[in-house]
């Protein structure tokens, strides 16, 4: 029988652990961890994400600063703000909400953040550390997926894993994290031939491409584990993932729902990274 992977519950447990860690830091006479969140423009989804991050900081005792910037801000002005935040002692983590307006080079902005404040885990230095197995900041969504697998006590040793989607934010870093745990990973994308053949042979299938109900029942084997990273809205405006949950779940042993699966884990791991940044400075 299919078991649902409850990301909401696991993320709540992680946040409780973080809250206790923050209390230990402040009771010891040290300042609380600090996170700066920068948003450029009026993207409605970005505003929701940013507000949620700031609210979570407050609930966990993490100090936060929010910067709402006009969409017309120049690249050099944004870089100047990042430079100031890099030097600001009470800020341990800097998050610039993506996407940015087209006139701003996202790579340049990410690379301007000090690697030891890059709590999103997007800086080339942190990605490089991930590749060679060193201790850096891990991208929050793949980090959250790894934490879900860990807390459900899933042994990845020798498992065949297929990831559909090769983004720098999810697919690529996740493939490295899984490889570091001795899984055998196939990273698929829009040019992959015979995709269904590959997913059918996988013990674990992870989908992160942003296409509603892309993964169907005939693409997974009996007893497999399916992780759905997608967040889409169907014709009725209802949130749904990249997986045809209703039908695929009939064959899986474990599956994440949307919402309530991977989503809540991303913010939890952002908070975990922020606290890690603070602890490393103490």
Tab-separated table of C-alpha atoms in Angstrom:
chain	number	residue	atom	x	y	z
A	1	UNK	CA	0.000	0.000	0.000
A	2	UNK	CA	1.280	3.469	-0.872
A	3	UNK	CA	2.641	5.579	1.954
A	4	UNK	CA	2.591	9.370	1.676
A	5	UNK	CA	5.836	11.219	2.451
A	6	UNK	CA	4.657	13.992	4.756
A	7	UNK	CA	6.903	16.984	4.076
A	8	UNK	CA	4.740	19.233	6.215
A	9	UNK	CA	5.301	17.081	9.302
A	10	UNK	CA	9.023	16.575	8.691
A	11	UNK	CA	9.581	20.302	8.064
A	12	UNK	CA	7.734	21.099	11.325
A	13	UNK	CA	10.072	18.718	13.186
A	14	UNK	CA	13.137	20.366	11.601
A	15	UNK	CA	11.872	23.855	12.473
A	16	UNK	CA	11.386	22.761	16.093
A	17	UNK	CA	15.003	21.529	16.162
A	18	UNK	CA	16.164	24.849	14.656
A	19	UNK	CA	14.189	26.843	17.226
A	20	UNK	CA	15.896	24.948	20.060
A	21	UNK	CA	19.305	25.525	18.429
A	22	UNK	CA	18.614	29.281	18.146
A	23	UNK	CA	17.592	29.339	21.822
A	24	UNK	CA	20.861	27.606	22.776
A	25	UNK	CA	22.839	30.208	20.805
A	26	UNK	CA	21.083	33.215	22.363
A	27	UNK	CA	21.006	31.765	25.896
A	28	UNK	CA	24.770	31.419	25.614
A	29	UNK	CA	24.983	35.197	25.193
A	30	UNK	CA	25.498	35.166	21.427
A	31	UNK	CA	23.347	37.113	18.979
A	32	UNK	CA	20.659	35.262	17.022
A	33	UNK	CA	21.319	34.106	13.437
A	34	UNK	CA	20.380	36.792	10.876
A	35	UNK	CA	18.926	36.489	7.374
A	36	UNK	CA	18.571	39.257	4.770
A	37	UNK	CA	15.905	38.640	2.116
A	38	UNK	CA	16.003	40.776	-1.030
A	39	UNK	CA	13.113	40.982	-3.495
A	40	UNK	CA	13.159	43.029	-6.697
A	41	UNK	CA	9.867	44.005	-8.327
A	42	UNK	CA	6.270	42.947	-7.774
A	43	UNK	CA	6.177	39.266	-8.786
A	44	UNK	CA	3.178	37.919	-6.769
A	45	UNK	CA	4.632	34.419	-6.266
A	46	UNK	CA	7.984	35.867	-5.161
A	47	UNK	CA	6.225	38.127	-2.641
A	48	UNK	CA	4.419	35.126	-1.138
A	49	UNK	CA	7.691	33.164	-0.842
A	50	UNK	CA	9.561	36.099	0.691
A	51	UNK	CA	6.834	36.851	3.245
A	52	UNK	CA	6.739	33.186	4.197
A	53	UNK	CA	10.515	33.163	4.762
A	54	UNK	CA	10.407	36.307	6.915
A	55	UNK	CA	7.460	34.928	8.939
A	56	UNK	CA	9.311	31.638	9.522
A	57	UNK	CA	12.379	33.556	10.745
A	58	UNK	CA	10.194	35.302	13.330
A	59	UNK	CA	8.680	32.023	14.511
A	60	UNK	CA	12.117	30.443	14.995
A	61	UNK	CA	13.822	33.395	16.686
A	62	UNK	CA	15.982	34.221	13.651
A	63	UNK	CA	16.620	37.918	13.033
A	64	UNK	CA	15.560	39.015	9.545
A	65	UNK	CA	15.735	42.055	7.285
A	66	UNK	CA	13.552	42.382	4.192
A	67	UNK	CA	14.502	44.612	1.265
A	68	UNK	CA	11.680	45.422	-1.174
A	69	UNK	CA	13.369	46.955	-4.207
A	70	UNK	CA	11.820	48.658	-7.209
A	71	UNK	CA	11.891	46.669	-10.465
A	72	UNK	CA	13.758	49.604	-12.085
A	73	UNK	CA	16.741	49.269	-9.739
A	74	UNK	CA	20.020	49.051	-11.638
A	75	UNK	CA	22.332	46.067	-11.459
A	76	UNK	CA	25.074	48.209	-9.880
A	77	UNK	CA	22.672	49.443	-7.155
A	78	UNK	CA	21.708	45.859	-6.313
A	79	UNK	CA	25.372	44.833	-6.231
A	80	UNK	CA	26.071	47.731	-3.845
A	81	UNK	CA	23.349	46.490	-1.467
A	82	UNK	CA	24.803	42.960	-1.534
A	83	UNK	CA	28.244	44.369	-0.767
A	84	UNK	CA	26.770	46.178	2.278
A	85	UNK	CA	25.026	42.989	3.449
A	86	UNK	CA	28.233	40.995	2.952
A	87	UNK	CA	29.924	43.356	5.436
A	88	UNK	CA	26.995	43.547	7.886
A	89	UNK	CA	27.920	41.625	11.028
A	90	UNK	CA	24.377	40.732	12.162
A	91	UNK	CA	23.571	39.152	8.782
A	92	UNK	CA	24.679	35.520	8.399
A	93	UNK	CA	22.705	34.674	5.278
A	94	UNK	CA	21.721	36.598	2.143
A	95	UNK	CA	18.886	35.441	-0.089
A	96	UNK	CA	18.049	37.225	-3.332
A	97	UNK	CA	14.650	36.008	-4.509
A	98	UNK	CA	14.666	34.770	-8.111
A	99	UNK	CA	13.695	35.475	-10.831
A	100	UNK	CA	15.175	38.948	-11.210
A	101	UNK	CA	14.149	41.508	-13.864
A	102	UNK	CA	15.670	40.807	-17.278
A	103	UNK	CA	18.091	43.766	-17.141
A	104	UNK	CA	19.890	42.221	-14.149
A	105	UNK	CA	22.373	39.358	-14.596
A	106	UNK	CA	21.324	36.709	-12.047
A	107	UNK	CA	24.696	34.919	-12.183
A	108	UNK	CA	26.544	38.136	-11.385
A	109	UNK	CA	24.261	38.781	-8.385
A	110	UNK	CA	24.636	35.221	-7.033
A	111	UNK	CA	28.410	35.369	-7.421
A	112	UNK	CA	28.529	38.711	-5.543
A	113	UNK	CA	27.190	37.077	-2.358
A	114	UNK	CA	29.971	35.897	-0.031
A	115	UNK	CA	30.085	32.070	-0.178
A	116	UNK	CA	29.810	31.895	3.638
A	117	UNK	CA	26.540	33.889	3.467
A	118	UNK	CA	25.141	32.051	0.428
A	119	UNK	CA	22.390	30.196	2.326
A	120	UNK	CA	20.600	29.423	-0.965
A	121	UNK	CA	23.595	27.285	-1.979
A	122	UNK	CA	23.780	28.754	-5.495
A	123	UNK	CA	27.295	30.240	-5.441
A	124	UNK	CA	29.802	28.424	-7.716
A	125	UNK	CA	32.107	27.876	-4.728
A	126	UNK	CA	29.372	26.095	-2.762
A	127	UNK	CA	28.380	24.045	-5.811
A	128	UNK	CA	32.054	23.162	-6.281
A	129	UNK	CA	32.328	22.062	-2.644
A	130	UNK	CA	29.263	19.874	-3.153
A	131	UNK	CA	30.883	18.169	-6.165
A	132	UNK	CA	34.050	17.261	-4.234
A	133	UNK	CA	32.195	16.351	-1.026
A	134	UNK	CA	33.331	19.327	1.085
A	135	UNK	CA	31.261	21.122	3.714
A	136	UNK	CA	29.520	24.068	2.011
A	137	UNK	CA	25.946	25.297	1.751
A	138	UNK	CA	23.599	22.981	-0.121
A	139	UNK	CA	20.799	24.229	-2.395
A	140	UNK	CA	17.664	24.200	-0.253
A	141	UNK	CA	15.227	22.169	-2.400
A	142	UNK	CA	17.574	19.233	-3.143
A	143	UNK	CA	18.831	19.415	0.456
A	144	UNK	CA	15.202	19.142	1.587
A	145	UNK	CA	14.629	16.101	-0.630
A	146	UNK	CA	17.714	14.410	0.839
A	147	UNK	CA	16.448	15.161	4.339
A	148	UNK	CA	13.040	13.626	3.516
A	149	UNK	CA	14.716	10.437	2.253
A	150	UNK	CA	16.940	10.340	5.338
A	151	UNK	CA	14.101	10.801	7.820
A	152	UNK	CA	12.076	8.079	6.137
A	153	UNK	CA	15.187	5.900	6.671
A	154	UNK	CA	15.593	5.069	2.992
A	155	UNK	CA	18.884	3.367	2.158
A	156	UNK	CA	20.205	4.925	-1.054
A	157	UNK	CA	23.155	2.572	-1.339
A	158	UNK	CA	23.168	1.128	-4.876
A	159	UNK	CA	19.646	2.387	-5.660
A	160	UNK	CA	18.848	3.312	-9.261
A	161	UNK	CA	17.571	6.900	-9.251
A	162	UNK	CA	16.208	8.796	-12.246
A	163	UNK	CA	15.918	12.587	-12.028
A	164	UNK	CA	13.802	14.286	-14.697
A	165	UNK	CA	14.989	17.907	-14.965
A	166	UNK	CA	18.566	19.236	-15.009
A	167	UNK	CA	18.212	22.727	-13.522
A	168	UNK	CA	21.064	24.284	-11.555
A	169	UNK	CA	18.656	24.767	-8.643
A	170	UNK	CA	17.321	21.198	-8.313
A	171	UNK	CA	18.357	18.524	-10.819
A	172	UNK	CA	22.120	19.001	-11.047
A	173	UNK	CA	22.897	19.530	-7.329
A	174	UNK	CA	20.486	16.724	-6.363
A	175	UNK	CA	22.244	14.304	-8.727
A	176	UNK	CA	25.523	15.027	-6.909
A	177	UNK	CA	23.992	14.685	-3.425
A	178	UNK	CA	22.507	11.304	-4.362
A	179	UNK	CA	25.779	10.148	-5.944
A	180	UNK	CA	27.588	11.133	-2.732
A	181	UNK	CA	25.209	8.733	-0.927
A	182	UNK	CA	26.170	5.884	-3.312
A	183	UNK	CA	23.038	5.949	-5.460
A	184	UNK	CA	23.390	5.317	-9.204
A	185	UNK	CA	21.898	8.418	-10.814
A	186	UNK	CA	20.561	9.037	-14.317
A	187	UNK	CA	19.908	12.736	-14.985
A	188	UNK	CA	17.289	13.137	-17.721
A	189	UNK	CA	16.054	16.188	-19.623
A	190	UNK	CA	14.083	17.328	-22.682
A	191	UNK	CA	16.554	15.692	-25.099
A	192	UNK	CA	16.603	12.322	-23.328
A	193	UNK	CA	15.654	9.388	-25.570
A	194	UNK	CA	13.323	6.645	-24.294
A	195	UNK	CA	12.607	8.467	-21.028
A	196	UNK	CA	9.791	6.097	-19.972
A	197	UNK	CA	12.177	3.151	-20.352
A	198	UNK	CA	14.560	4.795	-17.888
A	199	UNK	CA	11.923	5.787	-15.299
A	200	UNK	CA	10.376	2.283	-15.495
A	201	UNK	CA	13.660	0.745	-14.350
A	202	UNK	CA	14.222	3.202	-11.495
A	203	UNK	CA	13.872	2.457	-7.784
A	204	UNK	CA	13.364	6.185	-7.185
A	205	UNK	CA	11.988	8.731	-9.675
A	206	UNK	CA	12.325	12.470	-8.974
A	207	UNK	CA	10.509	14.891	-11.282
A	208	UNK	CA	11.325	18.613	-11.447
A	209	UNK	CA	10.346	20.031	-14.833
A	210	UNK	CA	7.252	22.182	-14.194
A	211	UNK	CA	4.805	20.235	-16.393
A	212	UNK	CA	1.472	19.227	-14.923
A	213	UNK	CA	0.932	15.443	-14.581
A	214	UNK	CA	4.002	14.694	-16.714
A	215	UNK	CA	4.871	11.438	-14.943
A	216	UNK	CA	2.126	8.893	-15.573
A	217	UNK	CA	1.306	5.467	-14.157
A	218	UNK	CA	2.841	3.591	-17.112
A	219	UNK	CA	6.217	5.292	-16.469
A	220	UNK	CA	6.897	3.827	-13.012
A	221	UNK	CA	7.460	0.309	-11.755
A	222	UNK	CA	5.552	-1.368	-8.948
A	223	UNK	CA	6.899	-0.478	-5.495
A	224	UNK	CA	9.000	2.475	-6.634
A	225	UNK	CA	9.450	5.758	-4.751
A	226	UNK	CA	8.340	8.979	-6.448
A	227	UNK	CA	9.364	12.510	-5.427
A	228	UNK	CA	7.397	15.342	-7.056
A	229	UNK	CA	9.189	18.712	-7.051
A	230	UNK	CA	6.817	20.433	-9.483
A	231	UNK	CA	4.439	23.226	-8.532
A	232	UNK	CA	1.850	23.970	-11.210
A	233	UNK	CA	-1.709	25.253	-11.331
A	234	UNK	CA	-4.288	23.271	-13.272
A	235	UNK	CA	-7.165	24.759	-15.290
A	236	UNK	CA	-9.210	25.128	-12.104
A	237	UNK	CA	-6.397	27.080	-10.430
A	238	UNK	CA	-5.618	24.221	-8.052
A	239	UNK	CA	-2.010	23.444	-7.101
A	240	UNK	CA	-0.644	20.252	-8.588
A	241	UNK	CA	2.716	18.678	-9.291
A	242	UNK	CA	4.590	17.117	-12.195
A	243	UNK	CA	3.198	13.691	-11.271
A	244	UNK	CA	-0.255	12.269	-11.993
A	245	UNK	CA	-0.578	11.595	-8.262
A	246	UNK	CA	-3.954	9.841	-8.308
A	247	UNK	CA	-2.836	7.124	-10.721
A	248	UNK	CA	0.912	6.915	-10.049
A	249	UNK	CA	0.302	6.478	-6.303
A	250	UNK	CA	-1.471	3.169	-7.044
A	251	UNK	CA	1.919	1.656	-7.942
A	252	UNK	CA	4.363	3.380	-5.579
A	253	UNK	CA	5.531	2.362	-2.116
A	254	UNK	CA	6.233	6.013	-1.195
A	255	UNK	CA	5.216	9.261	-2.877
A	256	UNK	CA	5.243	12.993	-2.094
A	257	UNK	CA	2.024	14.981	-2.526
A	258	UNK	CA	1.703	18.506	-3.942
A	259	UNK	CA	1.206	20.578	-1.885
A	260	UNK	CA	2.644	19.241	1.381
A	261	UNK	CA	5.612	17.254	0.089
A	262	UNK	CA	8.876	18.850	-1.024
A	263	UNK	CA	7.623	22.465	-0.794
A	264	UNK	CA	7.646	22.918	3.006
A	265	UNK	CA	11.143	21.426	3.182
A	266	UNK	CA	12.756	24.186	1.107
A	267	UNK	CA	12.130	26.931	3.674
A	268	UNK	CA	13.093	24.598	6.544
A	269	UNK	CA	16.484	23.944	4.932
A	270	UNK	CA	17.002	27.660	4.267
A	271	UNK	CA	16.592	28.226	8.010
A	272	UNK	CA	18.954	25.318	8.729
A	273	UNK	CA	21.589	26.854	6.430
A	274	UNK	CA	21.193	30.260	8.118
A	275	UNK	CA	21.775	28.747	11.567
A	276	UNK	CA	24.747	26.762	10.223
A	277	UNK	CA	26.263	30.019	8.933
A	278	UNK	CA	25.865	31.592	12.386
A	279	UNK	CA	27.279	28.598	14.268
A	280	UNK	CA	30.363	28.534	12.038
A	281	UNK	CA	31.133	32.138	13.054
A	282	UNK	CA	30.889	31.482	16.808
